[in-house]
């Protein structure tokens, strides 16, 4: 069912972070902003993100008039507000008067008042000040017809090692383990005499402190997520206490690994994220487009299938990347529409207008210091707005995936800290992205999920490098395959349990060995530049005879599985490298080594056919051209994207209609450099 994110704004959103608090002495600028917003088809803005000092210049002294005037004026002009809670930057009076609100680093050094994104999530004073302000803000504006959502804080992240956080960590551990003996057992502290006699002895992993006890490190990271999530909950509760029940979001950051974002799924009502890919940079645009596609799919999967918001993206360039290149013609439109293709119902920017001073004065914005609307960037932005305003039909349509790649943040932490066969690079993210890439290139709609997710409804699940098992994943995969699902697992799976303790018995542990019908005995590591190969046993699944293998090569023994390919070189030549096991009604594939895109393309092509996995699928597309699908009530919307800097043509296998022109489309379709089209396939 199609359901717009914001009932008051049943259209695609288009807007930006807006900071009128930097221009309160320039009414002419604020006047011009409204005119330019209308000219660029902006219909929503995120307001007040870092405005604490303007809202509460002295302790307990609130100044909401300017903000209310802004919300009013925007609303009168058809522009809606995503209202921010301003906790992302601490005003100086607060940081000075209550030092406990300032974060302490891993080196145990307390911050001086500075910058932003540096408050302690535990500090009772900070929590109280945020509560009072959020509630007052909500009382004042939370029911305003021009406000459509809450933008809670900004880019939660980082860690605090202050005494309050250390104490909260100990409390959390006490609750988790009950007794210190249980903690000692879970953390394997008999190793190197690291045994604790009481919870009071446990310290966070300071820079000069304990960093070899993996259980401690993992639990610390889990605690940081839980404390941040608890802080977000606290902010939301304060907003609710003020009488507003508008939907709430937090803006997440790319593949940020400091937080397990899936743990926020019940706090947020919709997800949103900030995308800053370095287009035209050191990585080719097609690969980078797949990276953003992977993140879009992951952020969307936190609220499975539901539309999300692209909260920030730059209209032109950033000012913090190594090299900040301008977007080449076409790229702004294409990268904005890619978000929509993957389920975004709003495309927003950082920032509306460049400030005159300080760190971000040279960061790209819709309006530059020339205050003009006849610039290339402004025109590009207006073109996106115009095009979005024609996409009402797509608004609120879900993205339904029958394929999923498991990319689990806690597993990522465990893999990164594991001291093992290849400490120079295990490439978990990149490996998950390779599996996803094969599906993305084919137009197969794919979710990117974690181990706690429900697997119901998927036909194909890829679970690369499932090193640490948690969330009942082994049991879920067992059921998934036995009920007819297709599972792809790889080397370095089922190594440790959720405490990062190695499984005893056959690996992959926790019973996964029997699902895959193999057992893994040992794993060989290759230097960068070294390789092995696998040779097909002639199974129809593999189009080529030989595929390159790198990085990690596991020696496995079939225990019921059929061998599909064997190692070609080294002392384990002839041993299995790819197997399949019939388990119940389904098939579990096991890839024993890291392969390359040639393999993943052939392999997933065959699996998708065999398992009948749904997707946009428009036949064979030229390299760099992809298609993604959203499912509307009346039609499927196919977003055909050309990520090449050159035109691309291909033959459409069916008759479709162009959503924007209404005209039929068939035969040869040509896309401009970085061009895209939206085609309708009626149900
Ligand atoms: C982040 C922040 C914004 C801004 C941009 C600049 O995403 O949320 O406030 O600093 O980066 O790219
Ligand atoms: Zn703290």
XYZ file of C-alpha atoms and ligand atoms in Angstrom:
696
model
C 0.000 0.000 0.000
C 1.239 3.438 -0.884
C 1.384 5.711 2.108
C 3.113 9.091 2.061
C 5.519 9.676 4.941
C 3.918 13.015 5.776
C 0.139 13.243 5.432
C 0.356 17.054 5.225
C 2.817 16.825 2.341
C 1.669 14.003 0.062
C 4.328 14.846 -2.517
C 7.991 14.140 -2.946
C 9.906 16.326 -0.523
C 12.648 18.665 -1.720
C 14.598 20.857 0.639
C 17.639 21.588 2.726
C 19.124 22.285 6.133
C 18.160 25.874 6.730
C 19.949 28.075 9.286
C 18.103 31.400 9.577
C 19.638 31.707 13.057
C 22.851 32.761 11.254
C 21.015 35.597 9.506
C 18.665 37.070 12.099
C 20.178 40.526 11.572
C 19.555 40.292 7.824
C 15.783 40.337 7.209
C 16.488 41.023 3.533
C 18.333 37.697 3.269
C 15.539 35.844 5.045
C 13.052 37.466 2.662
C 15.122 36.416 -0.314
C 15.403 32.874 1.016
C 11.673 32.344 0.727
C 11.597 33.646 -2.834
C 14.523 31.479 -3.855
C 13.050 28.427 -2.152
C 9.914 28.818 -4.192
C 11.957 29.309 -7.337
C 13.857 26.067 -6.686
C 10.714 24.062 -5.839
C 11.735 23.565 -2.245
C 8.776 22.380 -0.186
C 10.444 21.433 3.101
C 13.427 22.489 5.217
C 15.185 21.152 8.306
C 15.143 24.007 10.760
C 17.087 24.811 13.901
C 19.583 21.952 13.827
C 22.328 23.832 15.682
C 20.229 26.699 17.033
C 20.472 26.051 20.774
C 22.319 29.295 21.509
C 19.698 31.267 19.583
C 16.844 29.423 21.305
C 18.270 29.546 24.831
C 20.964 32.239 24.972
C 21.009 32.107 28.800
C 20.086 29.242 31.040
C 16.287 28.849 31.130
C 15.654 31.884 28.935
C 13.865 30.711 25.814
C 13.569 32.703 22.605
C 11.209 30.927 20.293
C 9.713 33.981 18.539
C 12.180 34.063 15.656
C 11.743 30.353 15.050
C 7.977 30.561 15.170
C 8.042 33.465 12.732
C 10.201 31.402 10.384
C 7.897 28.380 10.581
C 4.913 30.649 9.931
C 6.454 32.422 7.010
C 7.644 29.197 5.432
C 4.227 27.633 5.884
C 2.444 30.621 4.364
C 4.648 30.056 1.351
C 3.954 26.336 1.029
C 7.175 25.198 2.685
C 7.020 22.630 5.480
C 9.386 22.267 8.398
C 11.236 19.264 9.720
C 11.896 20.706 13.142
C 15.225 19.840 14.716
C 15.984 19.392 18.367
C 19.174 21.420 18.816
C 21.149 18.997 20.999
C 23.871 18.521 18.355
C 25.856 21.583 19.520
C 26.282 22.672 23.142
C 26.007 26.405 23.836
C 29.084 27.841 25.525
C 27.276 28.890 28.704
C 26.155 25.310 29.223
C 29.535 23.743 28.455
C 31.249 26.146 30.871
C 28.798 25.975 33.725
C 28.427 22.171 33.703
C 31.705 20.519 32.650
C 30.099 17.079 32.920
C 28.202 17.672 29.661
C 31.505 17.741 27.794
C 32.806 14.502 26.402
C 35.933 12.723 27.639
C 38.180 11.138 25.011
C 39.643 7.612 24.982
C 42.805 9.217 26.369
C 40.747 10.373 29.372
C 40.971 14.034 28.431
C 37.878 16.174 28.870
C 36.915 18.391 25.919
C 37.106 22.135 26.190
C 33.955 23.919 24.989
C 34.159 23.650 21.202
C 32.456 22.649 17.968
C 29.607 20.205 18.000
C 28.631 16.536 18.260
C 30.522 16.272 21.507
C 28.090 15.937 24.367
C 28.065 13.134 26.914
C 25.011 10.925 26.360
C 24.947 9.914 29.999
C 25.230 13.295 31.722
C 22.057 13.901 33.780
C 22.542 17.655 33.366
C 22.688 17.393 29.581
C 19.681 15.117 29.532
C 17.713 17.500 31.726
C 18.579 20.595 29.687
C 17.667 18.775 26.482
C 14.437 17.530 28.016
C 13.347 21.014 29.081
C 14.203 22.585 25.747
C 12.702 19.831 23.587
C 9.488 19.857 25.577
C 9.172 23.632 25.411
C 9.913 23.546 21.683
C 7.320 20.884 21.169
C 4.727 22.803 23.211
C 5.345 25.864 21.130
C 5.613 24.375 17.642
C 4.871 20.664 17.803
C 1.310 21.114 16.612
C 1.960 23.818 14.072
C 0.356 22.821 10.745
C 3.601 23.727 9.005
C 5.679 21.253 10.981
C 5.660 17.723 9.586
C 8.378 15.831 11.436
C 11.077 15.901 14.095
C 14.713 15.867 13.068
C 16.168 14.637 16.335
C 19.612 16.109 17.040
C 22.180 15.684 14.283
C 24.299 12.730 13.242
C 24.553 11.000 16.602
C 27.987 9.452 16.907
C 31.201 9.171 18.850
C 31.934 7.877 22.323
C 32.427 9.339 25.767
C 34.803 7.862 28.354
C 33.853 10.083 31.284
C 33.315 8.701 34.800
C 29.529 8.910 34.325
C 29.712 6.814 31.168
C 32.107 4.346 32.817
C 29.673 3.931 35.719
C 26.726 3.511 33.362
C 28.741 0.896 31.465
C 29.250 -1.080 34.682
C 25.534 -0.881 35.486
C 24.709 -2.097 32.015
C 27.132 -5.004 32.404
C 25.647 -5.900 35.775
C 22.221 -6.046 34.213
C 23.483 -8.060 31.287
C 25.544 -10.655 33.171
C 24.121 -10.649 36.699
C 27.319 -11.988 38.252
C 30.976 -11.211 37.663
C 31.634 -14.946 37.114
C 29.317 -14.865 34.105
C 31.125 -11.830 32.730
C 34.506 -13.495 33.270
C 33.313 -16.573 31.420
C 31.818 -14.570 28.542
C 34.975 -12.500 28.150
C 37.387 -15.447 28.590
C 39.324 -13.460 31.173
C 41.373 -16.439 32.365
C 43.581 -15.496 29.402
C 46.565 -13.289 30.421
C 45.217 -13.010 33.987
C 42.536 -10.540 33.020
C 40.044 -11.889 35.580
C 37.809 -9.350 37.361
C 36.778 -9.812 40.996
C 33.945 -7.302 40.832
C 32.105 -5.085 38.364
C 33.793 -2.082 39.998
C 37.095 -3.215 38.468
C 35.781 -3.048 34.913
C 36.902 0.020 32.958
C 36.059 1.126 29.420
C 38.732 0.311 26.807
C 40.752 3.528 27.315
C 43.585 4.199 24.874
C 46.115 3.140 27.499
C 43.754 0.520 28.918
C 42.432 -2.935 28.150
C 42.155 -3.562 24.436
C 42.890 -7.260 24.076
C 39.783 -8.633 25.744
C 37.480 -8.816 22.745
C 34.378 -9.376 24.872
C 35.029 -6.078 26.652
C 35.595 -4.210 23.396
C 32.459 -5.635 21.828
C 30.333 -4.927 24.884
C 31.671 -1.375 25.046
C 30.578 -0.777 21.473
C 27.197 -2.305 22.231
C 26.939 -0.060 25.271
C 27.764 3.046 23.222
C 24.957 2.147 20.809
C 22.548 1.450 23.632
C 23.452 4.707 25.456
C 23.041 6.732 22.266
C 19.789 4.986 21.450
C 18.615 5.658 24.994
C 19.506 9.325 24.556
C 17.517 9.429 21.303
C 14.585 7.834 23.120
C 14.932 10.477 25.839
C 14.829 13.260 23.250
C 11.795 11.729 21.603
C 9.992 11.342 24.939
C 10.579 15.026 25.678
C 9.076 15.976 22.339
C 6.080 13.713 23.002
C 5.687 15.228 26.471
C 5.287 18.598 24.766
C 2.209 17.213 23.019
C 3.525 16.440 19.538
C 3.057 13.068 17.926
C 4.682 13.916 14.625
C 6.995 11.290 13.133
C 10.569 11.292 14.357
C 13.824 10.571 12.568
C 17.549 10.751 13.218
C 19.932 11.450 10.332
C 22.350 8.566 9.973
C 25.769 8.567 8.371
C 26.789 6.405 5.430
C 28.469 3.168 6.551
C 29.336 4.661 9.948
C 30.488 1.823 12.157
C 30.389 3.586 15.522
C 26.719 2.733 16.028
C 24.566 -0.249 15.214
C 21.798 1.708 13.492
C 19.418 -1.239 13.418
C 19.045 -0.817 17.185
C 17.295 2.509 16.494
C 14.530 0.938 14.475
C 11.892 1.295 17.176
C 12.956 4.824 18.129
C 12.579 6.339 14.684
C 9.321 6.491 12.762
C 11.182 6.765 9.489
C 14.855 6.547 8.598
C 17.023 9.166 6.952
C 20.679 9.551 6.074
C 23.353 11.925 4.834
C 25.128 11.011 1.588
C 28.398 12.583 0.460
C 29.939 10.377 -2.213
C 33.043 11.788 -3.947
C 31.720 11.667 -7.499
C 34.275 11.779 -10.313
C 36.985 10.942 -7.803
C 39.491 8.194 -7.299
C 36.799 5.518 -7.539
C 34.845 5.155 -10.773
C 31.297 6.524 -10.669
C 29.651 3.155 -11.326
C 31.321 1.553 -8.301
C 30.523 4.567 -6.172
C 26.903 4.473 -7.320
C 26.747 0.870 -6.164
C 28.149 1.911 -2.799
C 25.418 4.534 -2.363
C 22.845 2.005 -3.580
C 24.081 -0.374 -0.877
C 23.678 2.276 1.819
C 20.260 3.363 0.517
C 19.173 -0.269 0.691
C 20.570 -0.649 4.204
C 18.992 2.494 5.632
C 15.670 1.558 4.059
C 15.861 -1.987 5.459
C 15.966 -0.703 9.041
C 12.247 -0.008 8.513
C 11.817 -2.760 5.969
C 10.463 -1.503 2.676
C 9.174 1.796 4.050
C 10.145 5.052 2.284
C 12.996 7.023 3.828
C 14.471 10.505 3.461
C 17.760 11.549 1.917
C 18.298 14.131 4.641
C 21.548 15.623 3.410
C 23.507 15.626 0.178
C 25.501 18.416 -1.346
C 24.043 20.418 -4.206
C 27.594 20.874 -5.494
C 30.700 20.068 -3.448
C 31.736 19.522 0.166
C 34.605 21.245 1.951
C 35.953 18.360 3.999
C 36.917 15.719 1.494
C 40.504 15.343 0.307
C 39.486 16.790 -3.021
C 36.017 18.287 -3.425
C 35.136 18.153 -7.084
C 32.128 19.792 -8.671
C 29.409 17.434 -9.813
C 29.566 17.033 -13.563
C 26.429 17.972 -15.533
C 23.718 15.397 -14.973
C 25.195 13.963 -11.779
C 23.146 16.066 -9.398
C 19.900 14.927 -11.000
C 20.989 11.306 -11.269
C 22.343 10.944 -7.739
C 19.228 12.627 -6.316
C 16.957 10.353 -8.298
C 18.941 7.308 -7.255
C 17.776 7.931 -3.701
C 14.174 8.035 -4.919
C 14.737 4.871 -6.937
C 15.784 3.084 -3.745
C 12.831 4.337 -1.715
C 13.472 7.957 -0.693
C 10.417 10.209 -0.555
C 12.431 13.360 -0.059
C 15.696 14.717 -1.431
C 17.371 17.249 0.843
C 20.629 19.104 0.965
C 23.205 20.436 3.249
C 22.922 23.400 2.998
C 20.396 25.922 1.788
C 22.670 28.973 1.924
C 26.394 29.344 2.528
C 27.204 31.163 5.750
C 29.703 34.017 5.637
C 32.099 32.691 8.213
C 33.516 29.734 10.051
C 34.186 26.177 9.053
C 31.479 25.552 6.477
C 31.479 28.872 4.658
C 32.885 27.231 1.529
C 30.747 24.091 1.640
C 28.390 23.748 -1.325
C 24.876 25.140 -0.919
C 21.840 25.836 -3.026
C 22.472 29.577 -2.671
C 26.046 30.792 -2.763
C 27.624 34.050 -1.606
C 26.597 35.706 -4.853
C 22.951 35.351 -3.698
C 21.913 34.547 -7.269
C 19.539 32.059 -8.786
C 21.091 31.980 -12.247
C 23.997 29.789 -11.171
C 24.600 26.295 -12.471
C 24.057 24.777 -9.023
C 20.822 26.638 -8.375
C 19.485 25.628 -11.765
C 20.456 21.996 -11.176
C 18.655 22.059 -7.845
C 15.564 23.696 -9.324
C 15.514 21.049 -12.049
C 15.499 18.285 -9.423
C 12.665 20.057 -7.613
C 10.661 20.412 -10.790
C 11.108 16.762 -11.625
C 10.263 15.618 -8.098
C 7.048 17.618 -8.221
C 5.930 15.401 -11.101
C 6.398 12.195 -9.119
C 3.285 12.136 -6.948
C 2.463 8.707 -8.339
C 5.656 7.289 -6.815
C 5.322 9.017 -3.444
C 4.786 6.582 -0.592
C 5.383 3.487 -2.695
C 7.304 0.800 -0.849
C 10.321 -1.142 -2.058
C 9.686 -4.862 -1.846
C 12.716 -7.101 -1.869
C 12.878 -10.852 -2.243
C 16.647 -10.833 -1.907
C 18.723 -9.733 1.061
C 22.381 -9.391 1.938
C 23.234 -9.669 5.614
C 25.661 -6.910 6.590
C 25.710 -6.845 10.368
C 27.421 -4.069 12.303
C 28.269 -6.159 15.359
C 29.756 -8.780 13.058
C 31.757 -6.001 11.419
C 33.134 -4.985 14.828
C 34.098 -8.568 15.620
C 35.743 -9.155 12.234
C 37.672 -5.896 12.464
C 39.058 -6.700 15.896
C 39.786 -10.390 15.233
C 43.517 -10.996 15.177
C 43.738 -13.813 12.676
C 44.880 -14.955 9.269
C 44.797 -11.640 7.417
C 45.171 -8.595 9.572
C 46.134 -6.460 6.592
C 42.532 -6.393 5.393
C 39.549 -8.708 5.728
C 37.221 -6.446 3.763
C 33.868 -7.378 5.232
C 32.039 -4.316 3.911
C 33.610 -4.664 0.460
C 32.735 -8.360 0.354
C 29.095 -7.747 1.242
C 29.061 -5.034 -1.395
C 30.312 -7.473 -4.056
C 27.389 -9.801 -3.421
C 25.035 -6.835 -3.475
C 26.638 -5.480 -6.628
C 25.820 -8.555 -8.668
C 22.156 -8.186 -7.681
C 22.142 -4.402 -8.192
C 23.526 -4.795 -11.704
C 20.724 -7.238 -12.524
C 17.996 -4.959 -11.186
C 17.135 -7.345 -8.370
C 15.625 -5.398 -5.485
C 17.780 -6.185 -2.466
C 17.518 -5.391 1.212
C 20.641 -4.987 3.330
C 19.755 -6.382 6.729
C 21.322 -7.438 10.009
C 21.201 -10.719 11.899
C 18.249 -9.692 14.024
C 16.005 -9.180 10.991
C 13.149 -11.447 10.093
C 13.912 -13.505 6.974
C 10.295 -14.159 6.047
C 9.454 -13.163 2.509
C 12.966 -13.484 1.087
C 13.790 -16.087 -1.516
C 17.511 -15.449 -1.633
C 19.740 -14.516 1.306
C 23.462 -13.846 1.006
C 25.315 -14.118 4.293
C 28.975 -13.445 3.499
C 31.597 -13.821 6.263
C 29.027 -14.536 8.954
C 31.822 -14.706 11.508
C 29.998 -13.869 14.752
C 26.544 -15.409 15.102
C 23.872 -13.573 17.034
C 20.194 -12.763 17.002
C 19.266 -16.425 16.534
C 20.607 -16.221 12.984
C 21.697 -19.873 12.728
C 18.206 -21.075 13.567
C 16.609 -18.524 11.238
C 18.852 -19.577 8.347
C 18.183 -23.249 9.043
C 14.443 -22.615 8.862
C 14.805 -20.305 5.864
C 16.606 -22.970 3.820
C 14.509 -25.889 4.976
C 11.396 -24.013 3.874
C 12.752 -23.520 0.371
C 15.066 -20.495 0.556
C 18.353 -20.131 -1.274
C 21.250 -19.263 1.019
C 24.753 -18.181 0.055
C 27.372 -18.428 2.776
C 31.102 -18.008 2.599
C 34.447 -18.691 4.290
C 34.861 -17.386 7.834
C 31.317 -18.124 8.916
C 30.111 -19.466 12.239
C 33.436 -18.848 13.963
C 32.250 -17.251 17.213
C 29.100 -16.881 19.253
C 27.645 -13.526 20.255
C 30.281 -13.107 22.985
C 32.986 -13.672 20.369
C 33.848 -17.058 21.892
C 34.838 -19.613 19.269
C 32.438 -22.476 18.673
C 33.608 -25.944 19.611
C 32.834 -28.674 17.104
C 32.357 -28.357 13.376
C 32.528 -24.924 11.788
C 30.452 -23.071 10.645
C 29.221 -23.416 14.211
C 25.835 -23.438 15.878
C 24.608 -26.117 13.492
C 25.301 -24.178 10.288
C 27.766 -26.870 9.152
C 24.826 -29.218 8.649
C 22.851 -26.585 6.723
C 25.765 -26.110 4.312
C 26.623 -29.816 4.361
C 30.311 -29.091 4.863
C 32.845 -28.584 7.597
C 35.600 -26.002 7.487
C 38.967 -27.223 8.718
C 41.444 -24.365 8.297
C 41.874 -21.144 6.382
C 44.799 -19.995 4.264
C 45.630 -16.307 3.897
C 47.041 -14.775 0.728
C 49.150 -11.649 0.420
C 47.744 -8.743 -1.566
C 48.444 -9.533 -5.196
C 48.537 -13.298 -4.626
C 45.741 -15.499 -5.946
C 44.439 -18.994 -6.387
C 41.673 -20.127 -8.764
C 38.680 -22.366 -8.707
C 37.745 -24.642 -11.549
C 34.155 -25.506 -12.291
C 33.133 -29.141 -12.101
C 30.934 -28.471 -15.114
C 27.761 -27.566 -13.295
C 25.329 -25.445 -15.346
C 25.397 -22.790 -12.632
C 28.833 -21.547 -13.676
C 29.290 -20.048 -17.129
C 33.072 -19.986 -17.000
C 35.550 -22.723 -16.235
C 37.854 -20.759 -14.000
C 37.499 -17.966 -11.450
C 40.121 -16.053 -9.553
C 40.303 -16.293 -5.751
C 42.104 -13.953 -3.363
C 42.657 -13.016 0.292
C 41.212 -15.958 2.226
C 40.914 -19.572 1.070
C 39.288 -22.030 3.411
C 39.866 -25.767 3.288
C 36.475 -27.435 3.591
C 35.200 -31.015 3.576
C 31.811 -31.941 2.124
C 29.528 -33.701 4.551
C 26.626 -34.282 2.205
C 27.127 -31.216 -0.029
C 27.782 -31.499 -3.758
C 31.028 -29.955 -5.026
C 30.524 -27.352 -7.776
C 34.090 -26.058 -8.109
C 37.528 -27.011 -6.814
C 40.724 -25.143 -5.980
C 43.151 -25.131 -8.899
C 46.439 -24.392 -7.169
C 48.581 -24.876 -4.097
C 48.672 -27.940 -1.873
C 44.880 -27.924 -1.597
C 44.347 -28.025 -5.376
C 41.457 -30.358 -6.140
C 39.721 -29.663 -2.841
C 36.232 -28.104 -2.860
C 35.926 -24.323 -3.231
C 32.197 -24.063 -3.957
C 29.487 -26.437 -2.779
C 25.723 -26.723 -2.598
C 23.678 -28.640 -0.095
C 20.059 -29.603 -0.489
C 18.593 -28.945 2.937
C 14.876 -29.515 3.343
C 13.175 -27.711 0.488
C 16.007 -25.270 -0.155
C 19.649 -24.955 -1.193
C 22.604 -23.733 0.807
C 25.670 -22.691 -1.174
C 29.085 -22.332 0.424
C 31.855 -20.350 -1.191
C 35.122 -21.211 0.529
C 37.223 -18.288 -0.726
C 36.948 -14.663 -1.739
C 36.025 -14.438 -5.406
C 35.814 -11.562 -7.875
C 32.952 -9.895 -9.732
C 33.214 -12.293 -12.678
C 32.204 -15.094 -10.341
C 29.549 -13.175 -8.416
C 27.897 -12.040 -11.658
C 27.670 -15.541 -13.134
C 26.702 -17.114 -9.862
C 23.928 -14.712 -8.850
C 22.610 -14.580 -12.387
C 22.003 -18.326 -12.213
C 20.665 -18.266 -8.639
C 18.208 -15.456 -9.326
C 16.818 -17.368 -12.328
C 16.672 -20.607 -10.417
C 15.033 -19.147 -7.317
C 12.682 -16.889 -9.311
C 13.720 -13.745 -7.453
C 11.713 -10.671 -8.368
C 13.259 -7.406 -9.486
C 12.990 -4.585 -11.977
C 14.851 -6.682 -14.547
C 14.916 -5.259 -18.016
C 17.023 -7.903 -19.709
C 20.700 -7.409 -20.486
C 21.734 -3.825 -19.770
C 24.912 -2.117 -20.947
C 27.662 -1.853 -18.350
C 27.004 1.000 -15.917
C 23.259 1.042 -16.613
C 21.045 -0.233 -13.796
C 17.388 -0.295 -12.968
C 15.667 -0.218 -9.568
C 12.033 -0.650 -8.786
C 9.405 0.803 -6.465
C 6.063 -0.849 -6.150
C 3.112 1.514 -6.495
C -0.534 0.582 -6.035
C -1.181 0.760 -9.745
C 2.178 0.191 -11.331
C 5.785 -0.704 -10.776
C 8.079 2.280 -11.283
C 11.348 1.356 -12.930
C 14.154 3.875 -12.505
C 16.632 3.324 -15.303
C 19.967 4.968 -14.487
C 23.018 5.513 -16.652
C 26.073 5.963 -14.435
C 28.401 6.397 -17.396
C 29.778 9.734 -18.544
C 28.786 8.634 -22.054
C 25.360 7.894 -23.588
C 24.019 4.346 -23.365
C 21.452 2.503 -25.490
C 19.726 -0.810 -25.184
C 16.704 -2.697 -26.446
C 13.704 -2.733 -24.097
C 12.318 -6.250 -23.865
C 8.766 -4.995 -23.234
C 6.404 -2.109 -23.880
C 6.365 0.354 -21.011
C 5.254 3.946 -20.457
C 7.341 6.940 -19.456
C 5.979 8.124 -16.122
C 6.766 11.774 -16.748
C 5.602 12.164 -20.350
C 2.907 9.497 -20.273
C 4.147 8.314 -23.672
C 4.714 4.654 -24.535
C 8.338 3.515 -24.621
C 9.535 0.498 -26.576
C 12.353 -0.623 -28.827
C 15.676 1.089 -28.357
C 16.093 3.301 -25.316
C 18.925 5.822 -25.247
C 20.042 7.504 -22.042
C 22.138 10.644 -21.915
C 25.432 10.682 -19.985
C 24.333 10.341 -16.335
C 20.773 10.211 -17.646
C 17.782 8.440 -16.210
C 14.169 7.625 -17.051
C 11.252 6.431 -14.981
C 9.188 3.776 -16.719
C 5.839 2.372 -15.588
C 4.908 -1.250 -15.721
C 1.160 -1.435 -15.022
C 0.025 -4.219 -12.720
C 27.242 16.508 8.056
C 26.428 17.376 8.999
C 26.091 18.731 8.433
C 27.230 19.300 7.636
C 27.632 18.323 6.563
C 28.728 18.849 5.664
O 26.520 15.602 7.350
O 25.257 16.756 9.441
O 25.746 19.574 9.500
O 28.302 19.563 8.480
O 28.091 17.154 7.171
O 29.004 17.972 4.613
Zn 30.164 10.627 29.357
